[in-house]
Tab-separated table of C-alpha atoms and ligand atoms in Angstrom:
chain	number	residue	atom	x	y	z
A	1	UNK	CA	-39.905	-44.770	-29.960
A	2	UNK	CA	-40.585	-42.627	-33.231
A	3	UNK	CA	-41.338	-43.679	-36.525
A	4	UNK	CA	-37.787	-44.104	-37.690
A	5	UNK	CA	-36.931	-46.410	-34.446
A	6	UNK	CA	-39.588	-49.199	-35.106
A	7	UNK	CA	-38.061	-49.199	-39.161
A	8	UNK	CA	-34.660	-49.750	-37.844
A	9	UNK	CA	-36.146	-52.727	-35.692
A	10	UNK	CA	-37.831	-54.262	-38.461
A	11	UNK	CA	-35.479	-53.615	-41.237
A	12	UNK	CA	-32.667	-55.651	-38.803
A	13	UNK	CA	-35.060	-57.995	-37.540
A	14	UNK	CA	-37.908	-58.936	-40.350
A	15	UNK	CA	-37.425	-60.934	-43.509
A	16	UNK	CA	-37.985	-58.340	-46.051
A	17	UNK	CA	-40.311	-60.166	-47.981
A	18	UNK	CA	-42.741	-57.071	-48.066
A	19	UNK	CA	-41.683	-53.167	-49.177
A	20	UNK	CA	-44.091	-51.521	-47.132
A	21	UNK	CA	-44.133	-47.258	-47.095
A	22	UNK	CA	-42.732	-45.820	-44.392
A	23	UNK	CA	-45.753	-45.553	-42.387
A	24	UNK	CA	-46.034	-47.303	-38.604
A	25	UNK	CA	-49.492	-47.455	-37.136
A	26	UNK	CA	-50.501	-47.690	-33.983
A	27	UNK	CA	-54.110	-47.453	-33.799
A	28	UNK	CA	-57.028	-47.562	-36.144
A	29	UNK	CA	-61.202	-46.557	-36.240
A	30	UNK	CA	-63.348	-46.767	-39.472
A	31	UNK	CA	-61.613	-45.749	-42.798
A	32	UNK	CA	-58.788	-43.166	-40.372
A	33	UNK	CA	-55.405	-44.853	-38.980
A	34	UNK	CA	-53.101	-42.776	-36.922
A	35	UNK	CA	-49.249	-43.625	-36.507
A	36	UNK	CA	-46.834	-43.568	-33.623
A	37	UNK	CA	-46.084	-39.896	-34.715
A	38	UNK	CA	-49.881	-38.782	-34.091
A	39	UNK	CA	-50.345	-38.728	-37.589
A	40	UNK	CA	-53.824	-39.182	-39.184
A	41	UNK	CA	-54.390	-41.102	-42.375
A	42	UNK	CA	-57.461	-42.149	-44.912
A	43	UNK	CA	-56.863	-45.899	-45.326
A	44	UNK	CA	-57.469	-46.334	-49.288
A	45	UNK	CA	-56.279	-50.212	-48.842
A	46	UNK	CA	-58.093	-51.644	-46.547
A	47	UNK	CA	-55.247	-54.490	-45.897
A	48	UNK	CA	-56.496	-55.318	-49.291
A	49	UNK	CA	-59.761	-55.536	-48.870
A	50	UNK	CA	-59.698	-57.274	-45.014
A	51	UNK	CA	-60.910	-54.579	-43.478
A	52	UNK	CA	-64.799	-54.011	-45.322
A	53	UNK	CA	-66.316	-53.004	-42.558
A	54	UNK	CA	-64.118	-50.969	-41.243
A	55	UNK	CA	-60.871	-50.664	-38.899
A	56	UNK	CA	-61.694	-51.903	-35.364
A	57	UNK	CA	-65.547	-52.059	-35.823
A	58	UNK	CA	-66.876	-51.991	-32.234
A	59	UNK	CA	-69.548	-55.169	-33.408
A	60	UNK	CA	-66.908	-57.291	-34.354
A	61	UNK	CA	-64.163	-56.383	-31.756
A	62	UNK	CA	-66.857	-56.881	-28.883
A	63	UNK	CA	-67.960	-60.667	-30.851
A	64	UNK	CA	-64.000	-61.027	-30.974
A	65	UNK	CA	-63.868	-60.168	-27.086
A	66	UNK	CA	-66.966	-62.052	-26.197
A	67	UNK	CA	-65.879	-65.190	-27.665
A	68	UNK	CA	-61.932	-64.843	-26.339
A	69	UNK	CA	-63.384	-65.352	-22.972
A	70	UNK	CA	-65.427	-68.185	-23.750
A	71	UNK	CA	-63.733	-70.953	-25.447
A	72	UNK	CA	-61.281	-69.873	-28.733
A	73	UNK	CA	-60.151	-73.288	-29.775
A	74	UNK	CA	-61.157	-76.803	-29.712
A	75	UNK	CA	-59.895	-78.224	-33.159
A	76	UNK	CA	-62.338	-79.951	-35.311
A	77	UNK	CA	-61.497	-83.214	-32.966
A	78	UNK	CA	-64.633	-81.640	-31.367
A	79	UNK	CA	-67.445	-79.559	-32.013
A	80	UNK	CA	-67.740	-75.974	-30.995
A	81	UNK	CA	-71.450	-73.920	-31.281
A	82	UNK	CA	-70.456	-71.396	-33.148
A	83	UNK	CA	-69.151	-72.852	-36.508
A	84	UNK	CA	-73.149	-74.493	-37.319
A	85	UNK	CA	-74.111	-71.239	-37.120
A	86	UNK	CA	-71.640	-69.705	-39.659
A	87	UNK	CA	-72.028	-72.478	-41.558
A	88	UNK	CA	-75.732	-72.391	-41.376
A	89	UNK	CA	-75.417	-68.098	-41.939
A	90	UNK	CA	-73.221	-68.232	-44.882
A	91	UNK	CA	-75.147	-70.804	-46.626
A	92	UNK	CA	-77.990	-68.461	-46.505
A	93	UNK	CA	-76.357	-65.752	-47.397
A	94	UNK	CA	-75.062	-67.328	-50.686
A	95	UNK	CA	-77.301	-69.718	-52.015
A	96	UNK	CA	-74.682	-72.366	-51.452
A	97	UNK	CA	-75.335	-75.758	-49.438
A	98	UNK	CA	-72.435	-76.358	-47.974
A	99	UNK	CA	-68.796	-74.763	-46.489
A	100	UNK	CA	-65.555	-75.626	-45.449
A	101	UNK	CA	-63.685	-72.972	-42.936
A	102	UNK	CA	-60.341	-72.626	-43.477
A	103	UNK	CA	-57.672	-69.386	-41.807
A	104	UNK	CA	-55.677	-67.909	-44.920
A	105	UNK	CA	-57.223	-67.201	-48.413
A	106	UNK	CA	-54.127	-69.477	-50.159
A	107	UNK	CA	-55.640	-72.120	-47.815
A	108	UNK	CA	-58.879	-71.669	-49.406
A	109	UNK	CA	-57.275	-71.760	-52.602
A	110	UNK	CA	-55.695	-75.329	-51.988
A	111	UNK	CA	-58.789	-75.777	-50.899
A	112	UNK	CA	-60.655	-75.340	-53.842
A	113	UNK	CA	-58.127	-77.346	-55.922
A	114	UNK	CA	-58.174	-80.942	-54.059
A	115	UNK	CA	-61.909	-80.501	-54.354
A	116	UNK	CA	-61.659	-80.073	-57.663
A	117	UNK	CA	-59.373	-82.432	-58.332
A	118	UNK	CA	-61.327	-85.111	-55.729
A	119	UNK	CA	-64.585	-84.017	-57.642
A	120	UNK	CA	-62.613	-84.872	-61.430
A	121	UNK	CA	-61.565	-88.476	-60.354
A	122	UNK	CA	-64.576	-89.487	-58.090
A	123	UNK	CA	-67.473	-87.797	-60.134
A	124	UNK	CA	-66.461	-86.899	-63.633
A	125	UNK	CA	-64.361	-89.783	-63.889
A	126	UNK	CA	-61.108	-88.561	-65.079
A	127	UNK	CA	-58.096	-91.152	-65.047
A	128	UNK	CA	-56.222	-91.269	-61.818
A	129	UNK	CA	-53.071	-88.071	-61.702
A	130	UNK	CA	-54.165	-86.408	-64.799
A	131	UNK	CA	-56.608	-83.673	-63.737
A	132	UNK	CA	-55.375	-80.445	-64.984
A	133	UNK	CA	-57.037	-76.904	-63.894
A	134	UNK	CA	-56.990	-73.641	-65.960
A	135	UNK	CA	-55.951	-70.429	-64.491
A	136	UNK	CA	-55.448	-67.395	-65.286
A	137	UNK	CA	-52.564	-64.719	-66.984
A	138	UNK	CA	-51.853	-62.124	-64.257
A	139	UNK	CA	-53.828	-64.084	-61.503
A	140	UNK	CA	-53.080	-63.945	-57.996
A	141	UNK	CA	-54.132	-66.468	-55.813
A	142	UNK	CA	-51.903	-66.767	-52.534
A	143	UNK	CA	-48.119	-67.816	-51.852
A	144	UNK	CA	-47.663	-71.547	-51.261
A	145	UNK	CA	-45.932	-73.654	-53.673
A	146	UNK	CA	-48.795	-74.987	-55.270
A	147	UNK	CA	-50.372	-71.874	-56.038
A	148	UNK	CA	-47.400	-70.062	-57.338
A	149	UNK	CA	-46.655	-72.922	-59.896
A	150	UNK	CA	-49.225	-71.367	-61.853
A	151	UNK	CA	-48.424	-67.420	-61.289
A	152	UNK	CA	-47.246	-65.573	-64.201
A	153	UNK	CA	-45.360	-63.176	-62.223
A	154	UNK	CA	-41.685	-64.262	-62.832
A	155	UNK	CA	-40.668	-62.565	-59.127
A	156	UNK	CA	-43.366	-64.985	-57.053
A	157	UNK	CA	-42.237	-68.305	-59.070
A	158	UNK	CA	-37.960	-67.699	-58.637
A	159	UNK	CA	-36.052	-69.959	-56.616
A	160	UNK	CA	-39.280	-71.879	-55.139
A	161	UNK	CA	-39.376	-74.618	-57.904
A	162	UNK	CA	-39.887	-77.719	-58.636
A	163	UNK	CA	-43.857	-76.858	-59.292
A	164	UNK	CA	-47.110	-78.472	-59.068
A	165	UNK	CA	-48.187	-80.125	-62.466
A	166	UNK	CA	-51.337	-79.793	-64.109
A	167	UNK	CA	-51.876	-76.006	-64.642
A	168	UNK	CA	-52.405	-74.697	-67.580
A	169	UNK	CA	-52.871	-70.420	-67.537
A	170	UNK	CA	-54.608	-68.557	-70.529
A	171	UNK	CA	-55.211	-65.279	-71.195
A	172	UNK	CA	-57.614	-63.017	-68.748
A	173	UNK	CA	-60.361	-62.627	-71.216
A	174	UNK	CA	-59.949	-64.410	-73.780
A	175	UNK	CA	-62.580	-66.927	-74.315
A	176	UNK	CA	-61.370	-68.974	-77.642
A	177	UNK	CA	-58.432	-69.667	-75.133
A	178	UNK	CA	-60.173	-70.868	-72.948
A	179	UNK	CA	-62.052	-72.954	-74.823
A	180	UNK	CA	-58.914	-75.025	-76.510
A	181	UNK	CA	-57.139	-75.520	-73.420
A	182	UNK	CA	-60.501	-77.589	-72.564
A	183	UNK	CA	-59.992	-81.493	-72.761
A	184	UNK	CA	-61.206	-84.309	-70.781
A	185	UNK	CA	-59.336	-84.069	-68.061
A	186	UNK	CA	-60.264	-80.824	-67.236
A	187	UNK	CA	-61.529	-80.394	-63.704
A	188	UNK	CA	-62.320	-76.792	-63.283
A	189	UNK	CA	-61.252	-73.276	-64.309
A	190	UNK	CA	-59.948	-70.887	-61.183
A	191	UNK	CA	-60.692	-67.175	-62.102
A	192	UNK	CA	-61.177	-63.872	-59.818
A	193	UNK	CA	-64.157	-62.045	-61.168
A	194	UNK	CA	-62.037	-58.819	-61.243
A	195	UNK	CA	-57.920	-59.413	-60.689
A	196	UNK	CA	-57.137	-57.779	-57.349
A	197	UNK	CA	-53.238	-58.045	-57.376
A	198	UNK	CA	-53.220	-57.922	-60.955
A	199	UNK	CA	-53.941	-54.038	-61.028
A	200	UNK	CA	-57.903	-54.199	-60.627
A	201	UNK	CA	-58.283	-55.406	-64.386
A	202	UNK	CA	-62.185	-55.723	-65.202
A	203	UNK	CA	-62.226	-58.596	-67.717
A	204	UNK	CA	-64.794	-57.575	-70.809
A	205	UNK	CA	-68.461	-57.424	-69.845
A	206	UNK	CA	-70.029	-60.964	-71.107
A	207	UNK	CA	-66.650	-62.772	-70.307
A	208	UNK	CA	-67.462	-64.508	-67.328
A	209	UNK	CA	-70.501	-65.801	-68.412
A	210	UNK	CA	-69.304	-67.303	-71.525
A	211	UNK	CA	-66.343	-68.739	-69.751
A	212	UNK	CA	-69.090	-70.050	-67.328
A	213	UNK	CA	-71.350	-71.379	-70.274
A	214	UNK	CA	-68.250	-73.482	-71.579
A	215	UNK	CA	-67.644	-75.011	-68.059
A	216	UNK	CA	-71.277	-76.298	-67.833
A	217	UNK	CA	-71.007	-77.333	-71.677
A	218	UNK	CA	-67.648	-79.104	-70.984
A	219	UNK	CA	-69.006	-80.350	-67.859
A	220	UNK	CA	-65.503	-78.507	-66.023
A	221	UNK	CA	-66.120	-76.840	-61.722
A	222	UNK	CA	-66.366	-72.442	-62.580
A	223	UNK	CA	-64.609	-71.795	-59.672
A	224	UNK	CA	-64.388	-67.993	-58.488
A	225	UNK	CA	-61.239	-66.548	-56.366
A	226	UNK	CA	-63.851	-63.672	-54.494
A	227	UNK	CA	-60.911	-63.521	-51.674
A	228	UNK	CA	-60.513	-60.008	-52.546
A	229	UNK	CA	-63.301	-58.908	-55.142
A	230	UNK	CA	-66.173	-60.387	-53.026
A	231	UNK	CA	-67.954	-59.294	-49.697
A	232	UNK	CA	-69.117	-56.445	-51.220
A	233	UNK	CA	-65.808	-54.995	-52.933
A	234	UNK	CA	-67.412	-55.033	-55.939
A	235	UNK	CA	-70.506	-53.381	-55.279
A	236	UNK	CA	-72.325	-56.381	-54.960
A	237	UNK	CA	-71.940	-59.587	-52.699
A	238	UNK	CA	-69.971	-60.597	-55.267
A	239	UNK	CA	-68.103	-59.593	-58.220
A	240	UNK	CA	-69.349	-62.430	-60.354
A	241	UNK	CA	-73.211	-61.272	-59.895
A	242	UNK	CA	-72.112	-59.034	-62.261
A	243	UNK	CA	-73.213	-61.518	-64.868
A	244	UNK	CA	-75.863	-63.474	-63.630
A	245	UNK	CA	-73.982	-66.717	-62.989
A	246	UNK	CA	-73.566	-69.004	-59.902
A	247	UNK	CA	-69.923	-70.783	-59.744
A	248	UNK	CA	-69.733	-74.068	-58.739
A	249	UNK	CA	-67.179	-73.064	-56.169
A	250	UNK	CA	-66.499	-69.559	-54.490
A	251	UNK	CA	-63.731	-68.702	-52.445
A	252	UNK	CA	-63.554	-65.913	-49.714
A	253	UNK	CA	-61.231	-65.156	-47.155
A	254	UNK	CA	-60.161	-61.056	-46.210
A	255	UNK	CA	-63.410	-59.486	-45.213
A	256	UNK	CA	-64.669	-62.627	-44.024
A	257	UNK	CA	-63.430	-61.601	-40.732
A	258	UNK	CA	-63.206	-57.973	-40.826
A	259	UNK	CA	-60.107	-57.801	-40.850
A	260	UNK	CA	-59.681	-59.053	-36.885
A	261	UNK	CA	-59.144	-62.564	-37.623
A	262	UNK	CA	-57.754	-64.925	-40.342
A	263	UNK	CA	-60.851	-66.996	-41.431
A	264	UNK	CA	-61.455	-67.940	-45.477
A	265	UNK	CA	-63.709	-70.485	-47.066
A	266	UNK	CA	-64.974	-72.599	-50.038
A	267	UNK	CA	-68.621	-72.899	-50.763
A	268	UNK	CA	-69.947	-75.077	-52.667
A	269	UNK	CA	-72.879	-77.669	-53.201
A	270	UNK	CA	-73.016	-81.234	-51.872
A	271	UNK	CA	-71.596	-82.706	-55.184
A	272	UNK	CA	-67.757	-81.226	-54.875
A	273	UNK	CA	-67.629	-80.468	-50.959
A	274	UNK	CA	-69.396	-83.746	-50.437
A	275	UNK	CA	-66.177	-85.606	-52.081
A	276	UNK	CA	-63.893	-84.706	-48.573
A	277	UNK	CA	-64.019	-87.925	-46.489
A	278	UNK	CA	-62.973	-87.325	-42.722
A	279	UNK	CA	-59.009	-87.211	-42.785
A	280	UNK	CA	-59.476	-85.961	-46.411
A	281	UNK	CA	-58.702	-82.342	-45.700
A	282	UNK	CA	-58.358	-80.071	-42.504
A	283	UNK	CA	-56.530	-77.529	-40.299
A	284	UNK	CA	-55.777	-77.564	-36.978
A	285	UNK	CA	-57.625	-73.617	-36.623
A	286	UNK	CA	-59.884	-74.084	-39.192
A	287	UNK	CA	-63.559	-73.482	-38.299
A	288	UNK	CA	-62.428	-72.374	-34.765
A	289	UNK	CA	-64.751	-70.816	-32.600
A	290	UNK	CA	-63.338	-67.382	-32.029
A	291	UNK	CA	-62.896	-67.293	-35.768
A	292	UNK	CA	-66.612	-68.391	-36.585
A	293	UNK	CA	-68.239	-65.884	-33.803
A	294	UNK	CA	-65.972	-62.640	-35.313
A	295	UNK	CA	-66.535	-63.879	-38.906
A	296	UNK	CA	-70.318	-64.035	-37.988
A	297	UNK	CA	-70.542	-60.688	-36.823
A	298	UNK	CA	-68.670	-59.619	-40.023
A	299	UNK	CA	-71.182	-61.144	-42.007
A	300	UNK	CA	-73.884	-59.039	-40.160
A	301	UNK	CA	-72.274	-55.895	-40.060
A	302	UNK	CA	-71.981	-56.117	-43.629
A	303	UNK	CA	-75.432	-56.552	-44.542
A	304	UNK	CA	-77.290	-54.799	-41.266
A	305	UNK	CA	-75.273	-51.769	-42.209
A	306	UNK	CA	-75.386	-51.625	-46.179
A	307	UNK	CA	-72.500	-51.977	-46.671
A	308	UNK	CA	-72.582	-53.230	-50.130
A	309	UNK	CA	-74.866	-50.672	-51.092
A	310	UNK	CA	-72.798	-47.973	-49.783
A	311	UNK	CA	-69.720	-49.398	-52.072
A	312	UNK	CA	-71.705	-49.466	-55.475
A	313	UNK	CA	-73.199	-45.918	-54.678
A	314	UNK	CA	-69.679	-44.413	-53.243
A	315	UNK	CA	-67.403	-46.208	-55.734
A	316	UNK	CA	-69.617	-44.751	-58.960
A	317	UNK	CA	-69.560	-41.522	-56.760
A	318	UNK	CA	-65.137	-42.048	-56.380
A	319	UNK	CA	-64.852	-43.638	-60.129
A	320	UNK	CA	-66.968	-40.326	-61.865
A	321	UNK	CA	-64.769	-38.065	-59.724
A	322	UNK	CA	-61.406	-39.094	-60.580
A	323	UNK	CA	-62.631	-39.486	-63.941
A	324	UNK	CA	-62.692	-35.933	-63.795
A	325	UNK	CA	-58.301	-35.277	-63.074
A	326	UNK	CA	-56.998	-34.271	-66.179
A	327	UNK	CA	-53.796	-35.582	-65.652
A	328	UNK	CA	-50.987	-36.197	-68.340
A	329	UNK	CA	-50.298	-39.322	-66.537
A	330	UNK	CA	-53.469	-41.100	-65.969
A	331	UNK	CA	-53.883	-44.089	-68.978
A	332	UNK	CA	-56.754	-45.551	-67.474
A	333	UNK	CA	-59.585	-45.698	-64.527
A	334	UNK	CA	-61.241	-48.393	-64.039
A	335	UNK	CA	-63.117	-50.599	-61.008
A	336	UNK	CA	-66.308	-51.782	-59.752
A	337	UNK	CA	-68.011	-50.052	-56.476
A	338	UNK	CA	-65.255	-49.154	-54.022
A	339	UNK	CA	-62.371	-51.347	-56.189
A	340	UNK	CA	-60.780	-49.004	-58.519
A	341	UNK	CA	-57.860	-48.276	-59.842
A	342	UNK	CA	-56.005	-45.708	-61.497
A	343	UNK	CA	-53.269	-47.051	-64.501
A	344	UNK	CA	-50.378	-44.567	-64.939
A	345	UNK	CA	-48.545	-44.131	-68.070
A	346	UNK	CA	-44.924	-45.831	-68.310
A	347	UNK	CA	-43.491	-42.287	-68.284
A	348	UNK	CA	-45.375	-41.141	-65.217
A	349	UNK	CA	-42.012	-43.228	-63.417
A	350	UNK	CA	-44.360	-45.566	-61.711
A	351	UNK	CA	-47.229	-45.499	-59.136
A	352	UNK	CA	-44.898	-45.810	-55.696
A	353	UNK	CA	-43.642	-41.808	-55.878
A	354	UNK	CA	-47.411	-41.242	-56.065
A	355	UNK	CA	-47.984	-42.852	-53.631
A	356	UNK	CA	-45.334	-41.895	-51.356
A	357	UNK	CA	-46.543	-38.285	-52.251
A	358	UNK	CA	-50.374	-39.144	-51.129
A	359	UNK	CA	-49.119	-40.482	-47.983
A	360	UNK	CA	-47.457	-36.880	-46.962
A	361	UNK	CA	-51.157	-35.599	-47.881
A	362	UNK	CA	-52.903	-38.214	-45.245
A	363	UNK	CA	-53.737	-40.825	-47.858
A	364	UNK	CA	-52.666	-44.571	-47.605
A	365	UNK	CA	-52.371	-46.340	-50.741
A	366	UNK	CA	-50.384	-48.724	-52.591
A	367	UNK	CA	-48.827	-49.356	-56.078
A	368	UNK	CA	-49.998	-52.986	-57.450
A	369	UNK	CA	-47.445	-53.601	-59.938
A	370	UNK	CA	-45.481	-50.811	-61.202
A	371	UNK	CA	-48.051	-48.266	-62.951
A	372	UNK	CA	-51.297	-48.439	-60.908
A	373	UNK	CA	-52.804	-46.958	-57.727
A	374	UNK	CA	-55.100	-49.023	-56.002
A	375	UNK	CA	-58.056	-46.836	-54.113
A	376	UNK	CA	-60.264	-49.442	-52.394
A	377	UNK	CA	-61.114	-47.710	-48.855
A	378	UNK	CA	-63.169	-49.806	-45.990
A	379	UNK	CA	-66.838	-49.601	-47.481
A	380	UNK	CA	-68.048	-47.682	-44.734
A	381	UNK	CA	-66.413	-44.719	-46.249
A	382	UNK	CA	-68.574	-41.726	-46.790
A	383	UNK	CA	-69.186	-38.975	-49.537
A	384	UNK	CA	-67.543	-35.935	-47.390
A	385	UNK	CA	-64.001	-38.361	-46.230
A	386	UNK	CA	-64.367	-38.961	-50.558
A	387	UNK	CA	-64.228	-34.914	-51.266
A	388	UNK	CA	-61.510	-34.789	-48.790
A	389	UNK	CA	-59.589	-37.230	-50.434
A	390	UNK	CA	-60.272	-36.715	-53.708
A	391	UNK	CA	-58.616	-32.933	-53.447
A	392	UNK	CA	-55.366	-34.199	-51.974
A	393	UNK	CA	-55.483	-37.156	-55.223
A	394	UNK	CA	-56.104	-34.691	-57.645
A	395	UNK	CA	-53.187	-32.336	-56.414
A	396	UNK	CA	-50.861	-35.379	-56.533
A	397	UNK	CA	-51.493	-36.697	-59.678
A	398	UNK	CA	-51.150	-33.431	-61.255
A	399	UNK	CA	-47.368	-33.076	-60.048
A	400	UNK	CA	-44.629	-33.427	-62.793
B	501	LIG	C1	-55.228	-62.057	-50.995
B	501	LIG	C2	-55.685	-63.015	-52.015
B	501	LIG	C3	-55.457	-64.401	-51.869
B	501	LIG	C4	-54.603	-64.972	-50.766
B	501	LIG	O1	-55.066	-64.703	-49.488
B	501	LIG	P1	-54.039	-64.788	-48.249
B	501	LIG	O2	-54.940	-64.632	-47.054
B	501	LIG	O3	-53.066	-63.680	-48.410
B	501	LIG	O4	-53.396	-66.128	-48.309
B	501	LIG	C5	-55.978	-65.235	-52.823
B	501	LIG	N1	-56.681	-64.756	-53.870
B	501	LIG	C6	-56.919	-63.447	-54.041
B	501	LIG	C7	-57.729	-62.980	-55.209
B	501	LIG	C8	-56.413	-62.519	-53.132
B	501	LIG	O5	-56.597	-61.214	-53.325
């Protein structure tokens, strides 16, 4: 079976709930994947930032294989020895005292909310069903119907209504916003440190810390979405370090595993996690043990190998370089460490033909909304894979 065959297959078979380019992979090692063709590829996505470490990364596949033959579920019904120890790990790690594991970043992300919510009526006292939490314009935070009542991206809300109440959205920056959509029975404000989805927008240096200064003033949970922008995306653990603050909450998920396994999670202190009761909260895979040894090793790999290091110093090295393309189509380049990406003009007929083009050079990227190119490689890319790349980017976005 070619290329073409396996489309046909999925086109008749799948929901086509994704538009994916027309690229079918069969194999994958570091920042390269290869396709059933025998075609070789620079991975500039990273599965959206899943895949930090790497595709395949013999650590965690050999943790992943280890732990397969020992025990790979037990539900939370009873304890396994692996998830103290990534509790215990992460902790350390983070400066946070406790965790809760869950499988998909949106479960996180509901995750987050009830304890916020649990935290507004059993600590800051807020009347019973009136908690409301502020988000975001342009956010993305996951799929489920919760989470999508408070998207402003028309396309993820149609035809899944009625919504969850108590969201109120303000604008990404904005701080006086912010700051009158405060009351009393705000519980906490939900904000990625740099919006992934949203077309890697940078909010203005100082924002996040103000927006964090009002929460402790207003006595409301700063709550960061580091699903995609943390683990070392950013250049640093995490995005928010960027300005000296520590959120009450933090949610990962994506590299967490290394892209082999679905496992996310809050952290927290004792005063919000502490308000989940057993039979408050929970999920059948949740904190499982094959998922706590691979996101473990993860962990490891990404700190034993500098991983985060290697993004700040090859993402300034990427950023300066494309900085460089003196393109009539490029509007704006922005990004932190190996999360960057490149706005198009309106009249450069979006960012998909782009990349369509780079993936006929070896390049595998994708358009977040309709005018930017996301670049945000596996971390362990280095600066010789970056000249390669950067030639075949440049030629592209100097086309017509
Ligand atoms: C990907 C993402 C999520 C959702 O994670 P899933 O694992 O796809 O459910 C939530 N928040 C942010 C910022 C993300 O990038």
């Amino acid at each position: 079976m070619n290329t073409n065959d396996y489309i046909a297959l999925e086109e008749k078979y799948g929901a086509h709930n994704y538009h994916p380019l027309d690229v079918v992979i069969e194999k994958a090692e570091g920042v390269w994947v290869y396709d059933v063709d025998g075609n070789k590829y620079l991975d500039c996505l990273a599965a959206y930032s899943a895949v930090n470490q790497g595709h395949c990364h013999p650590r965690i596949v050999s943790s992943l294989k280890k732990q397969a033959e020992l025990v790979t579920l037990t539900s939370r019904a009873f304890r396994n020895n692996q998830l103290p120890l990534l509790y215990k790990e992460l902790c350390e790690l983070t400066g946070y005292q406790m965790m809760l594991p869950m499988n998909s970043g949106a479960e996180a992300v509901e995750t987050a909310l009830k304890a916020a919510r649990k935290w507004g009526y059993k600590v800051k006292g807020v009347d019973e069903n009136s908690a409301e939490i502020i988000t975001c314009k342009n956010n993305f935070a996951g799929r489920t119907i919760t989470i999508v009542s408070f998207s402003t991206e028309e396309q993820y809300r149609d035809g899944f209504g009625p919504f969850t109440a108590g969201f109120k959205v303000v604008g990404y920056g904005d701080i006086e916003a912010l700051e009158k959509a405060i009351n009393k029975n705000t519980v906490a404000f939900l904000v990625e440190p740099i919006q992934g989805e949203g077309g890697v927008v940078v909010p203005p240096e100082g924002y996040l810390k103000k927006a964090y200064d009002l929460c402790r003033k207003h006595n409301v949970l700063f709550v960061a979405d580091e699903i995609q922008s943390g683990l070392g995306r950013s250049g640093k653990l995490f995005a928010y370090q960027y300005e000296n603050i520590k959120p009450d909450m933090v949610i990962i998920g994506k590299a967490l595993s290394g892209g082999c396994y679905p496992v996310s999670a809050v952290l927290s202190d004792k005063e919000v996690l502490g308000v989940f009761n057993p039979g408050d909260h929970g999920s059948t895979f949740g904190g499982n043990p094959l998922g706590a040894a691979v996101a473990r090793e993860s962990l490891k790999v990404l700190v034993e190998e500098n991983l985060i290091d290697n993004s700040y110093k090859m993402g300034k090295y990427f950023i300066d370089k494309l900085k460089t393309i003196n393109s009539k189509h490029i509007r704006e380049i922005r990004g932190k460490g190996l999360f960057i990406g490149v706005e198009l003009y309106p009249e450069a007929k979006g960012a998909r033909r782009f990349c369509e083009r780079l993936m006929k050079e070896g390049i595998l990227c994708k358009e977040t909304h309709d005018n930017v190119i996301r670049f945000a490689p596996p971390l362990v890319i280095k600066k010789d894979e970056i000249d390669w790349a950067f030639g075949k980017i440049e030629k592209v976005l100097m086309m017509d």
